[in-house]
XYZ file of C-alpha atoms in Angstrom:
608
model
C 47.350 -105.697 -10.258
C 45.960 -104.064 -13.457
C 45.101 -100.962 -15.143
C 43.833 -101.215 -18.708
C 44.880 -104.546 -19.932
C 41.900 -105.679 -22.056
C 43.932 -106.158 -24.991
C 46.456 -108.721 -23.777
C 44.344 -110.200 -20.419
C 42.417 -112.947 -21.998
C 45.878 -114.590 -22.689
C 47.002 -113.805 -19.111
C 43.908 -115.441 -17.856
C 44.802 -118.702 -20.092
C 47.644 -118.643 -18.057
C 46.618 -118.661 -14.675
C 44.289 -121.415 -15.731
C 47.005 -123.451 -16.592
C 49.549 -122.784 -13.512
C 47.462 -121.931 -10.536
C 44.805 -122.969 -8.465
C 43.947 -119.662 -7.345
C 43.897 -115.871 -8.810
C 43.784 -112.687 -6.962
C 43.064 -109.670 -9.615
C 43.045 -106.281 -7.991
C 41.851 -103.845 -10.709
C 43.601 -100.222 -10.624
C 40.328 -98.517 -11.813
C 40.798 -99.440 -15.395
C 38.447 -97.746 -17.707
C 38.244 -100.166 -20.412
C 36.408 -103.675 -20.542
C 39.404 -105.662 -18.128
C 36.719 -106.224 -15.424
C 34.054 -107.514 -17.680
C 36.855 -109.890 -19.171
C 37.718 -110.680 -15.991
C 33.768 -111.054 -14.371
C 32.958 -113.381 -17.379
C 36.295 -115.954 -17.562
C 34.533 -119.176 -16.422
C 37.483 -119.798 -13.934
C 38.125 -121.689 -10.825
C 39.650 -119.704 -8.140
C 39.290 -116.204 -9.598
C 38.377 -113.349 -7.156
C 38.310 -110.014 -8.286
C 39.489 -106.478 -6.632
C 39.338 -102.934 -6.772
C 41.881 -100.386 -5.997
C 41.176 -97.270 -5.318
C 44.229 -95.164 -5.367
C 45.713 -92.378 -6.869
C 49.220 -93.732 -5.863
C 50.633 -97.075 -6.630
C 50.559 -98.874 -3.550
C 52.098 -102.333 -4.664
C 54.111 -103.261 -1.321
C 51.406 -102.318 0.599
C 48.760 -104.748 -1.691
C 51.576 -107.179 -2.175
C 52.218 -108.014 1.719
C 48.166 -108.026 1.936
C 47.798 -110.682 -0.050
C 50.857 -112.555 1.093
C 49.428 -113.107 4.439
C 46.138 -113.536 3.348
C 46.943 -116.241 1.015
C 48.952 -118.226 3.669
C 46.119 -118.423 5.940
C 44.680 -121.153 3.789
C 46.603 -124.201 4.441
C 46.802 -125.529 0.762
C 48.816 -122.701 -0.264
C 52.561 -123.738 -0.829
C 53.408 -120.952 -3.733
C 52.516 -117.230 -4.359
C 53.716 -115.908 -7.347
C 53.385 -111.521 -8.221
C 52.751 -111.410 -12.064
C 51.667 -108.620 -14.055
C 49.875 -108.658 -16.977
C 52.954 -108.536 -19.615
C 54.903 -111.566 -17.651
C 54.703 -115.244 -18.571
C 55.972 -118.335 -17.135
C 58.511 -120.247 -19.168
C 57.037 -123.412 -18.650
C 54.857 -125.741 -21.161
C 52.349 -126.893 -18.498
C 51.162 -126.995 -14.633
C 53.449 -130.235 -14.701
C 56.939 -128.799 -15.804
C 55.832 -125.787 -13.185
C 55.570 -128.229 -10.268
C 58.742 -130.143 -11.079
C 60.369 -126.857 -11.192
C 59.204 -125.966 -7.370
C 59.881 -129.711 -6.190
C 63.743 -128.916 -8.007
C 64.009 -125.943 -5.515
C 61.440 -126.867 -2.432
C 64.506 -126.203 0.198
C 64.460 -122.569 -0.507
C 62.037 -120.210 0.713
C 61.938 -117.578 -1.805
C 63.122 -118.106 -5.855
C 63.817 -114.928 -7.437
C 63.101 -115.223 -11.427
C 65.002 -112.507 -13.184
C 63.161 -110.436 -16.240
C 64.062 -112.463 -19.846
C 62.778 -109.128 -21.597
C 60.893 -110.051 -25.267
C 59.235 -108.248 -28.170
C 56.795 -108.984 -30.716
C 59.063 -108.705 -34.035
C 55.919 -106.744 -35.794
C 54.383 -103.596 -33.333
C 51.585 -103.341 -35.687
C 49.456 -104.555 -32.610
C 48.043 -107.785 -34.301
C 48.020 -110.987 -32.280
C 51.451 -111.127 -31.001
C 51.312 -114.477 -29.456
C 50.807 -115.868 -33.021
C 54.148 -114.407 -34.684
C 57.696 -114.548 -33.746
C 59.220 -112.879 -31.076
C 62.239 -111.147 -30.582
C 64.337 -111.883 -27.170
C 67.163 -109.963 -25.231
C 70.539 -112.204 -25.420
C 71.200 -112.012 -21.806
C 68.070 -111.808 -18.543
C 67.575 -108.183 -17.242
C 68.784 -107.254 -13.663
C 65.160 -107.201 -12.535
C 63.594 -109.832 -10.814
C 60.262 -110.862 -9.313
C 59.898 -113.057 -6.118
C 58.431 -116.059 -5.910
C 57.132 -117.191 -2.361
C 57.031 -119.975 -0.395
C 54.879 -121.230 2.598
C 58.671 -121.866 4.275
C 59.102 -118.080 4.357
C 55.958 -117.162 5.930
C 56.209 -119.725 8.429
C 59.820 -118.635 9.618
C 57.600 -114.596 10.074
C 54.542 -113.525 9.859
C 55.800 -109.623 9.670
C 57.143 -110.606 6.034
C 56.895 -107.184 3.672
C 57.229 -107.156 -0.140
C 58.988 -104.606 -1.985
C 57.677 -102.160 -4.518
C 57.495 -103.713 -7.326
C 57.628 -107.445 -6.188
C 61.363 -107.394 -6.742
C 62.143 -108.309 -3.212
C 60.983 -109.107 0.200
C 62.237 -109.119 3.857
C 61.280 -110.805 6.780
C 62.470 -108.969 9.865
C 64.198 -111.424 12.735
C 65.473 -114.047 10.382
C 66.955 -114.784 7.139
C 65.530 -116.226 4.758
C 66.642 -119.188 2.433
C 66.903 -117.232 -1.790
C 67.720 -119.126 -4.868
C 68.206 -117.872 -8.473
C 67.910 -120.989 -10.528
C 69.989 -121.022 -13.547
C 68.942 -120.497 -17.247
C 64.645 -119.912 -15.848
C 63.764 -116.456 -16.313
C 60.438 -114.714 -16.111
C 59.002 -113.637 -19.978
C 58.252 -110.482 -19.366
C 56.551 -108.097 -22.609
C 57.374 -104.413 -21.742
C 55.956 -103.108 -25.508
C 53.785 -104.618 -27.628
C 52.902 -102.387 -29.969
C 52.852 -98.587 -30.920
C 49.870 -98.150 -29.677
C 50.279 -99.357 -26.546
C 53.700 -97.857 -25.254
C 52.386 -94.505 -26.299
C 50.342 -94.584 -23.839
C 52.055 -96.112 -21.381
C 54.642 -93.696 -21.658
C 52.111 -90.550 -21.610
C 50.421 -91.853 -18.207
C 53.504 -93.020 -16.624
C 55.238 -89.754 -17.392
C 52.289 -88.232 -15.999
C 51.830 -90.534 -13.155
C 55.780 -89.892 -12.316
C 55.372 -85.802 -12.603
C 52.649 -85.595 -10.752
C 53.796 -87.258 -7.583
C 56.678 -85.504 -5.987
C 56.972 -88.425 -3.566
C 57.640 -91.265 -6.036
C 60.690 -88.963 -7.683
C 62.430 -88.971 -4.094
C 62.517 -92.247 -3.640
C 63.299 -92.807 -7.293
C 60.728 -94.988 -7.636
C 59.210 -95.170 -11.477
C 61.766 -92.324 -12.656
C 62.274 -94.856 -15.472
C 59.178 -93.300 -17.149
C 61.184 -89.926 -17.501
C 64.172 -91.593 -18.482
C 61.987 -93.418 -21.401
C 60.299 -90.078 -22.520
C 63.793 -88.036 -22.870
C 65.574 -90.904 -24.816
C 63.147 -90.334 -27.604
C 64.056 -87.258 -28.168
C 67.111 -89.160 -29.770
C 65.080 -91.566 -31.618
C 64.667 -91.638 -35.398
C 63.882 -95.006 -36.196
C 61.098 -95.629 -33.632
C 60.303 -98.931 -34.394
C 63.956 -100.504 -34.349
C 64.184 -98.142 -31.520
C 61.388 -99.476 -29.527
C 62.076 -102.833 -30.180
C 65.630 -102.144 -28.795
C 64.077 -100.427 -25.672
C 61.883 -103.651 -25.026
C 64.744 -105.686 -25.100
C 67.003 -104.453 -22.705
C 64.552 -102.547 -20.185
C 65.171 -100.476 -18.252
C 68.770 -100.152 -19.079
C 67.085 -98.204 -22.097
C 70.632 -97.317 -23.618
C 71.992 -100.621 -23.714
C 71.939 -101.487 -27.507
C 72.330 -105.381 -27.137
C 71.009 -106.963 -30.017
C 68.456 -109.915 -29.383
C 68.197 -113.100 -31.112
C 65.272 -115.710 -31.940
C 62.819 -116.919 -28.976
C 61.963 -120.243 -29.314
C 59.482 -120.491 -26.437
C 55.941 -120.596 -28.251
C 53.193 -120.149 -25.233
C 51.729 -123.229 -25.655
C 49.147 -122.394 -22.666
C 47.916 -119.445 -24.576
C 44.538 -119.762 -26.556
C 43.333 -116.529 -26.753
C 44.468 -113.839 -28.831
C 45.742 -110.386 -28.654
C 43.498 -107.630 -29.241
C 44.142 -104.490 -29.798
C 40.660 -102.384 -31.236
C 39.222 -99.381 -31.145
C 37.864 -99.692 -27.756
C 40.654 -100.018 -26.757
C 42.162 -96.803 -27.609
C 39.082 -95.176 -26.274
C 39.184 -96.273 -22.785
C 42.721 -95.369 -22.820
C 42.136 -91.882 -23.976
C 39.610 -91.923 -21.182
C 41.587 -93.082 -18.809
C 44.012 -90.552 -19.288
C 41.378 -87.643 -19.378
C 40.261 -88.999 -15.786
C 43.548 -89.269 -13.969
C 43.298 -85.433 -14.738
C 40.345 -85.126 -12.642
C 41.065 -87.130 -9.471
C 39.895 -85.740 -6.067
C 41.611 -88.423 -3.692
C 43.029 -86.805 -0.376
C 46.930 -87.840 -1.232
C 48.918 -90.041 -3.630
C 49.525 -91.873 -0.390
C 45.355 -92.779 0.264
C 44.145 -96.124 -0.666
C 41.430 -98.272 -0.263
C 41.100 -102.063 -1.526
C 37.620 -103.553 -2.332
C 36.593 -106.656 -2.452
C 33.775 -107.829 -5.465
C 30.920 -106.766 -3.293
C 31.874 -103.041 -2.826
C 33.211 -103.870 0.834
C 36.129 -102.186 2.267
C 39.122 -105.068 3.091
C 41.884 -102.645 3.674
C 42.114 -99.090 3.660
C 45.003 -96.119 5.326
C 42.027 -93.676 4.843
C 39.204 -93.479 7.126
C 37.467 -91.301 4.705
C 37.949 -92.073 0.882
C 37.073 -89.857 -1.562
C 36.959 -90.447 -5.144
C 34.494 -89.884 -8.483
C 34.009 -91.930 -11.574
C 33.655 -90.157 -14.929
C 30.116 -90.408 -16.766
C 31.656 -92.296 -19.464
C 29.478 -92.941 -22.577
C 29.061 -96.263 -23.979
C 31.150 -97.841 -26.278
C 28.541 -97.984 -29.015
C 28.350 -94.099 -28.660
C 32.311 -93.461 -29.980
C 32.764 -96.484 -32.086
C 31.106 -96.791 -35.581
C 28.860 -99.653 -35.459
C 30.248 -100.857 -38.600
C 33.277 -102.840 -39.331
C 35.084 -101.837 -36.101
C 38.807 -103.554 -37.552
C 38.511 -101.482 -40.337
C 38.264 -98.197 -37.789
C 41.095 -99.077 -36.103
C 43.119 -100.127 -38.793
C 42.671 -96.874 -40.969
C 41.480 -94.068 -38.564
C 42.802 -95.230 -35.377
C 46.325 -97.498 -35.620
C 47.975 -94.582 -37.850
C 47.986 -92.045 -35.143
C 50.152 -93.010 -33.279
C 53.339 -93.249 -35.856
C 56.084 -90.958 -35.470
C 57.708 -88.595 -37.778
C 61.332 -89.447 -38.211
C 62.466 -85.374 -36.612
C 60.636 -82.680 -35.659
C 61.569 -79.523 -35.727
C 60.146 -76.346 -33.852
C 56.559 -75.949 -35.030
C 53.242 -74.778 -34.131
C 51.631 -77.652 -36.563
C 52.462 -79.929 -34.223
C 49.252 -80.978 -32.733
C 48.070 -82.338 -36.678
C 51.063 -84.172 -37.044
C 49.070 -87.575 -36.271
C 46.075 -87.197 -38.510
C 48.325 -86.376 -41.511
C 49.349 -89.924 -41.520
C 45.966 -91.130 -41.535
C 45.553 -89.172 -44.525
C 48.375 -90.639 -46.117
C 46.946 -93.872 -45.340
C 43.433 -93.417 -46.360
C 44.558 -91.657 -49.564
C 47.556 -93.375 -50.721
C 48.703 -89.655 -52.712
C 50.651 -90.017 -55.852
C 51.636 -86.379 -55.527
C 51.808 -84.376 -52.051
C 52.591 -80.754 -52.258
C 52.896 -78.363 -49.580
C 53.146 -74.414 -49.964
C 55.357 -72.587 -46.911
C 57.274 -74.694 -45.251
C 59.722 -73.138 -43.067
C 61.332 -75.796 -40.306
C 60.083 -78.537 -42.283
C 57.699 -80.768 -39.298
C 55.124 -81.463 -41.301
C 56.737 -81.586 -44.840
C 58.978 -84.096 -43.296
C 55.776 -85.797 -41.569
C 54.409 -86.394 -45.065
C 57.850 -87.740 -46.185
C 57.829 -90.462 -43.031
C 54.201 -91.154 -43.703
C 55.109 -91.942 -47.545
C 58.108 -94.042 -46.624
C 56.129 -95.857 -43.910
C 53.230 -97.120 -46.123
C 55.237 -98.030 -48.802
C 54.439 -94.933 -51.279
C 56.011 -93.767 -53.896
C 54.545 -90.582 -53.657
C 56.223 -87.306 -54.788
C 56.773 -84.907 -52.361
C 57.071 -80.898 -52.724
C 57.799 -78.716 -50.503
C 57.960 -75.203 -51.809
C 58.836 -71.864 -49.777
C 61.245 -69.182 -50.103
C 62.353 -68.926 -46.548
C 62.888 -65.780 -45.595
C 59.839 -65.814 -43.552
C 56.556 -62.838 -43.476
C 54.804 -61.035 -41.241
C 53.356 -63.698 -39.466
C 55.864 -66.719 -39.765
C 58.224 -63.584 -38.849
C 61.270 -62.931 -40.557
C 64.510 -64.678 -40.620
C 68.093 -65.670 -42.394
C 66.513 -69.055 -44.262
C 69.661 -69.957 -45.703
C 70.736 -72.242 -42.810
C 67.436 -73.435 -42.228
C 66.676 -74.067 -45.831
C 70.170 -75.855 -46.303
C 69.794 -78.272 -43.182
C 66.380 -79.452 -44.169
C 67.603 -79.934 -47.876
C 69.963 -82.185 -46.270
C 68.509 -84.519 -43.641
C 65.696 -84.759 -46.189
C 67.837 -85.517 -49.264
C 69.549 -88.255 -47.395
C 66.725 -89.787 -45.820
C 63.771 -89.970 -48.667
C 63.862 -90.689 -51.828
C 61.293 -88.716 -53.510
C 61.312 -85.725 -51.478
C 62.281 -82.365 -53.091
C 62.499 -78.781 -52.025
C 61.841 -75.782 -54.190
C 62.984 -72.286 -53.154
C 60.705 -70.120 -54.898
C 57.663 -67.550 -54.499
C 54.389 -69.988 -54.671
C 52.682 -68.502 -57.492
C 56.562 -68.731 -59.859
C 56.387 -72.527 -58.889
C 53.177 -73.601 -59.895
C 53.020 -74.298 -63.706
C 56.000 -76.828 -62.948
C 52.625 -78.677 -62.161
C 50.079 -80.047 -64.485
C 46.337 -79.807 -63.714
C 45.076 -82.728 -61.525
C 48.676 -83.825 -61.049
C 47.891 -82.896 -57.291
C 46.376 -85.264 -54.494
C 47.442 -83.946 -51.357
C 47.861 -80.074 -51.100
C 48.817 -78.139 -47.688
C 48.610 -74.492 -47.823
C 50.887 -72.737 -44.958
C 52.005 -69.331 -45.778
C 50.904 -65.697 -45.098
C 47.934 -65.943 -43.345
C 45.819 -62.997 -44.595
C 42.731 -63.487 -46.513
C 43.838 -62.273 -49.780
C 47.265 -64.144 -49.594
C 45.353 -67.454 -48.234
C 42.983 -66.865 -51.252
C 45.575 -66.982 -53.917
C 47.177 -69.629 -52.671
C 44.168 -71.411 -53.257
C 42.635 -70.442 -56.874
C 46.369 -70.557 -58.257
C 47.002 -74.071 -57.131
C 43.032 -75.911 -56.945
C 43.678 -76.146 -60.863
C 46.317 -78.213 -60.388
C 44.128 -80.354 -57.812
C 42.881 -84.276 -58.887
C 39.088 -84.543 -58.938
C 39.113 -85.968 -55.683
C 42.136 -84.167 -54.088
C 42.109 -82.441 -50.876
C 43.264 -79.613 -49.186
C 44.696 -78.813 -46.116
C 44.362 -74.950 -44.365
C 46.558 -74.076 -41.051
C 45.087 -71.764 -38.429
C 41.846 -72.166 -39.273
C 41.513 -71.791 -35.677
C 43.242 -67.945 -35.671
C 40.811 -64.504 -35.462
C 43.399 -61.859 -35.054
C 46.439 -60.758 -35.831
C 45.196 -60.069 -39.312
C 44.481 -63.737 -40.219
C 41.906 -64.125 -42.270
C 42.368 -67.998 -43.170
C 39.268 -68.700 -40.945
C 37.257 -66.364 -43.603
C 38.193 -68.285 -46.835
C 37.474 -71.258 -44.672
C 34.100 -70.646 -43.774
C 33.191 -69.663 -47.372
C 34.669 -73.001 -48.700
C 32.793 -75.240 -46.165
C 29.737 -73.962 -47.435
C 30.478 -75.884 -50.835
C 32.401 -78.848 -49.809
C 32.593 -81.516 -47.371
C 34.845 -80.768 -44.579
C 36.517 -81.523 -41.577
C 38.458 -79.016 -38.549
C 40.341 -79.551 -36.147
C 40.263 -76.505 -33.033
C 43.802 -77.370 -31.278
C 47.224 -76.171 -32.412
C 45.563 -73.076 -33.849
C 43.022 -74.975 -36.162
C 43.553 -77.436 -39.301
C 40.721 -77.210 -42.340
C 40.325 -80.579 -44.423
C 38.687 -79.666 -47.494
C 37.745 -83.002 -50.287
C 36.955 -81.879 -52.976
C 34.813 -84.915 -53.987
C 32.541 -86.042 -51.276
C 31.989 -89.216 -52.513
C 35.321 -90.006 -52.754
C 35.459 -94.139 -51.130
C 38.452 -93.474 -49.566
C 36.971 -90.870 -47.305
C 33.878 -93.153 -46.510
C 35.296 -93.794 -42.857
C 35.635 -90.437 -41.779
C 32.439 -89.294 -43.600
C 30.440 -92.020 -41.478
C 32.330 -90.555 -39.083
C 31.540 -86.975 -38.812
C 27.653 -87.770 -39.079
C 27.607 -89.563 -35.397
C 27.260 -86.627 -32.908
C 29.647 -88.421 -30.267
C 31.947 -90.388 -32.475
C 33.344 -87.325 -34.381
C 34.050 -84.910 -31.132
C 35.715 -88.046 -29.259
C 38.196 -88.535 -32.677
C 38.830 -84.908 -32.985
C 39.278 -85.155 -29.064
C 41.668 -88.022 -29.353
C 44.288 -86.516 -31.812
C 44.103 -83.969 -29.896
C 45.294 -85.964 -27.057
C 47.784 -87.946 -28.561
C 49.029 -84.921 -30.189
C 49.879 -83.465 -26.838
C 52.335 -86.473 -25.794
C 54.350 -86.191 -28.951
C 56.653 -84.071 -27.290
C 57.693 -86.559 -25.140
C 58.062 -89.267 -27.328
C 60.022 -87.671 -30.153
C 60.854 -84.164 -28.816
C 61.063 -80.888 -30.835
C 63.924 -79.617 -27.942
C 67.108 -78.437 -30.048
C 69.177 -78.474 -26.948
C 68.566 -81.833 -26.635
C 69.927 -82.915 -29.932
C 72.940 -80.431 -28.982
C 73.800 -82.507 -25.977
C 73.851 -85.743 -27.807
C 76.374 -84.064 -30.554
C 78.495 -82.750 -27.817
C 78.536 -86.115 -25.869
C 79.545 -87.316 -29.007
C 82.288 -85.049 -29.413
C 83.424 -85.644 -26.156
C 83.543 -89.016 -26.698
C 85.449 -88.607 -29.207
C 88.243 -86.335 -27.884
C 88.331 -88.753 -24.925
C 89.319 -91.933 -27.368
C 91.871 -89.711 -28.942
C 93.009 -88.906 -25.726
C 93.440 -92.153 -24.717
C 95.043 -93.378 -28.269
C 97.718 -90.511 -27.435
C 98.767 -91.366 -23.976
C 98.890 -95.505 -25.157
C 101.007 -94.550 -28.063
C 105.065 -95.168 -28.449
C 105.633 -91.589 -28.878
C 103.814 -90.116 -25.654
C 105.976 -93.107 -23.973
C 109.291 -92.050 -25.603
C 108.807 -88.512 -24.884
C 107.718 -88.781 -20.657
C 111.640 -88.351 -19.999
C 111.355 -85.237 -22.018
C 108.139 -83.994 -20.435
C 109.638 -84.650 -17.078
C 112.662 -82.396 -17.245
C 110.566 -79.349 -19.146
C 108.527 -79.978 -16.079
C 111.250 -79.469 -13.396
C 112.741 -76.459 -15.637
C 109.422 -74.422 -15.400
C-alpha cells in the first residue's frame, strides 16, 4: 500500500523488478504523481489499485491479496513491503537461495533493521552513507508461503503485516538469524514533518484506532519533540531505534549499498505540494465511517468493498505547472521550499509562531551580516534567527533589544526572570547572539548607518510608536536591507501597524503574510538578486497564494514537532529530579553505613 511516495517509489519499483515476478500496488488516494510513476514503470507483473478509505484497512487488504495471490499456482512467496523497506539481498539469486535455506517453514518473520540517511537534507539518499541501528527492532513483517495457505484457506493477516493466524492449525514460523528487513522510517526533514502532521492527525481523528492502540506511536512521536533541541541528531536517533523512540542506542556504519537500486531519490517541489494538498483534503473527507472501504481495481471496478454505498469526493486540484515556477524548479525547492521545514532549537510562548518557518528562508536567501530585532519579550523568534544563523553556517550578528517590562499590548510583566533565562540559554548556545536591555530609540546609535540587513520591528503596536520604530532605525538599514512588521494582520485594539504598512507598500516591494496576526516583508531594494525567487514568485496569481498557504500550513504543525508547552519541559526536569533522588536512594540503602546501622534502626523501631 501507498500514500504519497513519489519521492522514494522509483527506487522501490527497481526493487520489485529485481525480486519478484509479480507486484500488487494499492494506492491510498495519494495526491502527488505515485500513480503516474507507477502507470508508466515499463514492468512485468505490475497491477495497480485504489483504496478508497478514510481508515487504514491493512488486515483487511492484506488477507485479500493473500488468497488472491495463491489462487495462481506459480505463486510460492508473498512478501508485505512498504515503500521505506528493502530486502537485504544483492540479487533475485541470493533471494531464492535464501527461501530454498528455509522452504520447510511456512511463514519467515524478518524483523525491522531500522536505517537513516546520515544527511536529512533530502538529496538522493541511496547515493550517500547510511546510518544503521546496532541491534534489529522488535517489529517484524511476515513473509508467506504457499505451505501456509494450503494447511487454511481462512488465513488472516495482522494490522500491519506483523503477523498472521490461521485458525484450526499451527503453522510452521522461522526467524532466520542475522537477515533483517531494511526498513527507512525518516528520510529527510521534509518528509517526517509531514508524516508526523498526518499521522497525528490520522491518529486524533479516529477514536477507534486509539482503543485498540493501534498507530498511537504517532502521538508518542509528536510529544517527544517537545524535548528535542537538536532535531537532526534527534531524528536520526528516532529513525534508528523506532518505535522505541526513547531508546538512545547509538548506530554504527551500514555496509549494505542497494545494489538493485538505479533510480534516485527525489525530493522537489511537487512534492511538497501534493503533500500540503493531501493534508488540506483529509480535512474534507465525506466517507460514511473510518471503518468504510472500497478497493478498485485499474479500470474503476469495485473488487472488494464493506460498503454497499461509497461515498467520497476528490479535490479540484490545480496543475502542477500552476504552483510551481516554471523555472529552475531545484533552485525553488532548495531556497524557498527545503528551509521551511527547520526547527528552531526552543520555543517559547509566542503569538509569532506561525512566521517562524519563512524567517529561515530569509536567512537563507539573504545570508545577513547583521540581524537586529526591536521587542523581544520570550525570545521565539530572536532565538529562530539565532538557529537559522547557526544552521547555515553564518556568522551573522544578532541583536535583540527590549526592555522587558512589557506595554499595553504585549501586557505588562516582571521581565527580570524572563530577560535573565533567555540571556542564558542564548549565551550558552550561540555565539554571536547578544541581548540589550534598553528603550529602542537609547540603543540605536550603537549602530552605524547601513550596518543593518535584517531588521524585525515588534513592540508597541500603535501607529505612532510603529512609526518611530521605523524612521529611527531605516537609517541604519543596508541599501538592500529589509524589514520585517508583526500584526500587520491586527485592526483593533488600537493597532495601527496595518496603517504604516499600507503607506509603505505603496513605495516598496512587499510581501504579507494573513495568519498568526499578519507579518509585513518590506525590501528595500527591489532588485535586490537575492529576492529574485520570491519576486518571480509573487507575480504568478496561483503560485504566491499556495506558498503563503503552505507556511501557513506547516506553521500550524510546529507545535507538535517542537512544542511551546512549559509544562512539558517541567515534567522532563522533574523526571529528572526524580531520577535523581531515586539513584541516591539506592546509593544510600547499598552503602556500609545504612548496613551497619539496620541493628540500630531495628530497635528505635520496636521502641516507638
Amino acid at each position: 500500500m501507498m500514500r504519497n511516495e513519489s519521492p522514494i517509489l522509483e527506487a522501490f519499483l527497481d526493487q520489485a523488478a529485481e525480486f519478484f515476478d509479480a507486484l500488487y500496488l494499492v494506492d491510498h488516494s495519494s495526491s502527488d504523481n505515485s500513480v503516474e510513476i507507477a502507470t508508466h514503470r515499463k514492468m512485468d507483473g505490475l497491477q495497480l489499485f485504489n483504496l478508497i478509505s478514510a481508515g487504514y484497512p491493512q488486515s483487511e487488504i492484506a488477507t485479500f491479496f493473500a488468497r488472491r495471490v495463491f489462487e495462481n499456482p506459480g505463486a510460492d512467496y508473498l512478501f508485505f513491503l512498504d515503500c521505506d523497506e528493502f530486502l537485504p539481498f544483492t540479487n533475485r539469486s541470493e533471494l531464492e537461495d535464501f527461501l530454498v535455506a528455509n522452504s520447510s517453514y511456512d511463514v519467515i518473520e524478518l524483523p525491522w533493521l531500522n536505517i537513516c540517511p546520515e544527511s536529512l537534507n533530502g538529496g538522493n539518499i541511496f547515493g550517500q552513507p547510511f546510518t544503521q541501528a546496532a541491534h534489529p527492532s522488535p517489529i517484524l513483517k511476515v513473509v508467506l508461503s504457499r505451505r501456509a495457505f494450503d494447511k487454511s484457506e481462512q488465513l488472516k493477516v495482522y494490522q500491519g503485516y506483523h503477523g498472521v493466524e490461521a485458525k484450526g492449525c499451527d503453522l510452521a514460523t522461522t526467524r532466520p538469524a542475522k537477515t533483517y528487513l531494511l526498513h527507512i522510517p525518516i528520510r529527510s526533514r521534509v518528509q517526517i514533518a509531514f508524516k508526523l502532521v498526518s499521522g497525528h492527525n490520522r491518529i486524533g481523528s479516529q477514536a477507534s484506532l486509539i482503543k485498540k492502540k493501534e498507530g498511537t506511536h504517532w502521538q508518542d512521536l509528536a510529544n517527544e519533540f517537545r524535548f528535542c533541541n537538536k532535531p537532526d541528531e534527534f531524528l536520526i536517533g528516532m529513525a534508528l531505534n523506532y518505535p522505541n523512540i526513547r531508546d538512545n542506542t547509538k548506530g554504527i556504519p551500514l555496509k549494505f549499498l542497494f545494489p538493485y537500486i538505479k533510480s534516485e531519490y527525489c525530493e522537489d517541489a511537487h512534492f511538497i505540494e501534493k503533500s500540503t494538498v493531501a493534508l488540506l483534503s483529509s480535512k474534507n473527507s465525506v466517507l460514511e465511517s473510518e471503518s468504510s472501504f472500497t478497493l478498485l481495481d485499474c479500470q474503476g471496478e469495485i473488487i472488494l468493498s464493506n460498503n454497499s454505498v461509497e461515498k467520497f469526493t476528490q479535490m479540484n486540484i490545480v496543475s502542477s505547472s500552476q504552483i510551481i515556477p516554471p523555472y529552475d524548479e531545484q533552485d525553488v525547492f532548495s531556497t524557498l521550499f527545503e528551509p521551511l521545514f527547520n526547527l528552531p532549537t526552543k520555543m517559547p510562548p509566542t503569538a509569532w509562531s506561525g512566521h517562524i518557518p519563512f524567517l529561515f528562508v530569509l536567512f537563507k536567501l539573504l545570508r545577513p551580516r547583521c540581524y537586529v530585532e526591536l521587542g523581544v519579550h520570550n525570545g521565539a523568534s530572536f532565538i529562530t534567527a539565532c538557529t537559522a544563523a547557526k544552521q547555515y553556517q553564518l556568522e551573522t550578528q544578532l541583536f535583540g533589544i527590549d526592555c522587558w517590562f512589557g506595554d499595553e499590548h504585549a501586557g505588562f510583566y516582571d521581565g527580570d526572570a524572563t530577560y535573565n533565562d533567555l540571556l542564558n540559554y542564548t549565551e550558552r548556545t550561540f555565539r554571536n547572539a547578544r541581548l540589550i536591555r534598553s528603550y529602542f530609540h537609547e540603543a540605536r546609535p550603537s549602530f552605524t548607518a547601513g550596518s543593518v540587513d535584517l531588521l524585525h520591528i515588534d513592540g508597541l503596536h500603535t501607529y505612532d510608536a510603529v512609526k518611530e520604530d521605523y524612521t529611527t532605525w531605516v537609517t541604519a538599514m543596508a541599501p538592500s536591507g529589509v524589514v520585517l512588521f508583526h500584526d500587520t494582520n491586527v485592526h483593533d485594539r488600537g493597532f495601527g501597524v496595518h496603517r504604516l504598512w499600507n503607506e509603505l507598500s505603496a513605495d516598496y516591494f512587499t510581501l504579507e503574510f494573513f495568519h498568526s496576526y499578519g507579518l509585513g516583508v518590506l525590501f528595500l531594494n527591489a532588485e535586490d538578486p537575492r529576492i529574485s525567487l520570491l519576486a518571480e514568485l509573487k507575480k504568478q496569481v496561483h503560485q504566491w497564494p499556495f506558498y503563503r498557504n503552505l507556511v501557513a500550513l506547516i506553521a500550524e504543525s510546529l507545535p507538535e514537532r517542537v512544542g511551546w508547552i512549559e509544562n512539558s519541559r517541567r515534567v522532563a526536569e522533574l523526571q529528572g529530579q526524580l531520577d535523581a533522588s531515586k539513584m541516591q536512594a539506592a546509593g544510600l540503602l547499598n552503602s556500609t553505613s545504612w548496613k551497619i546501622t539496620r541493628p540500630l534502626r531495628s530497635v528505635v523501631s520496636r521502641l516507638r
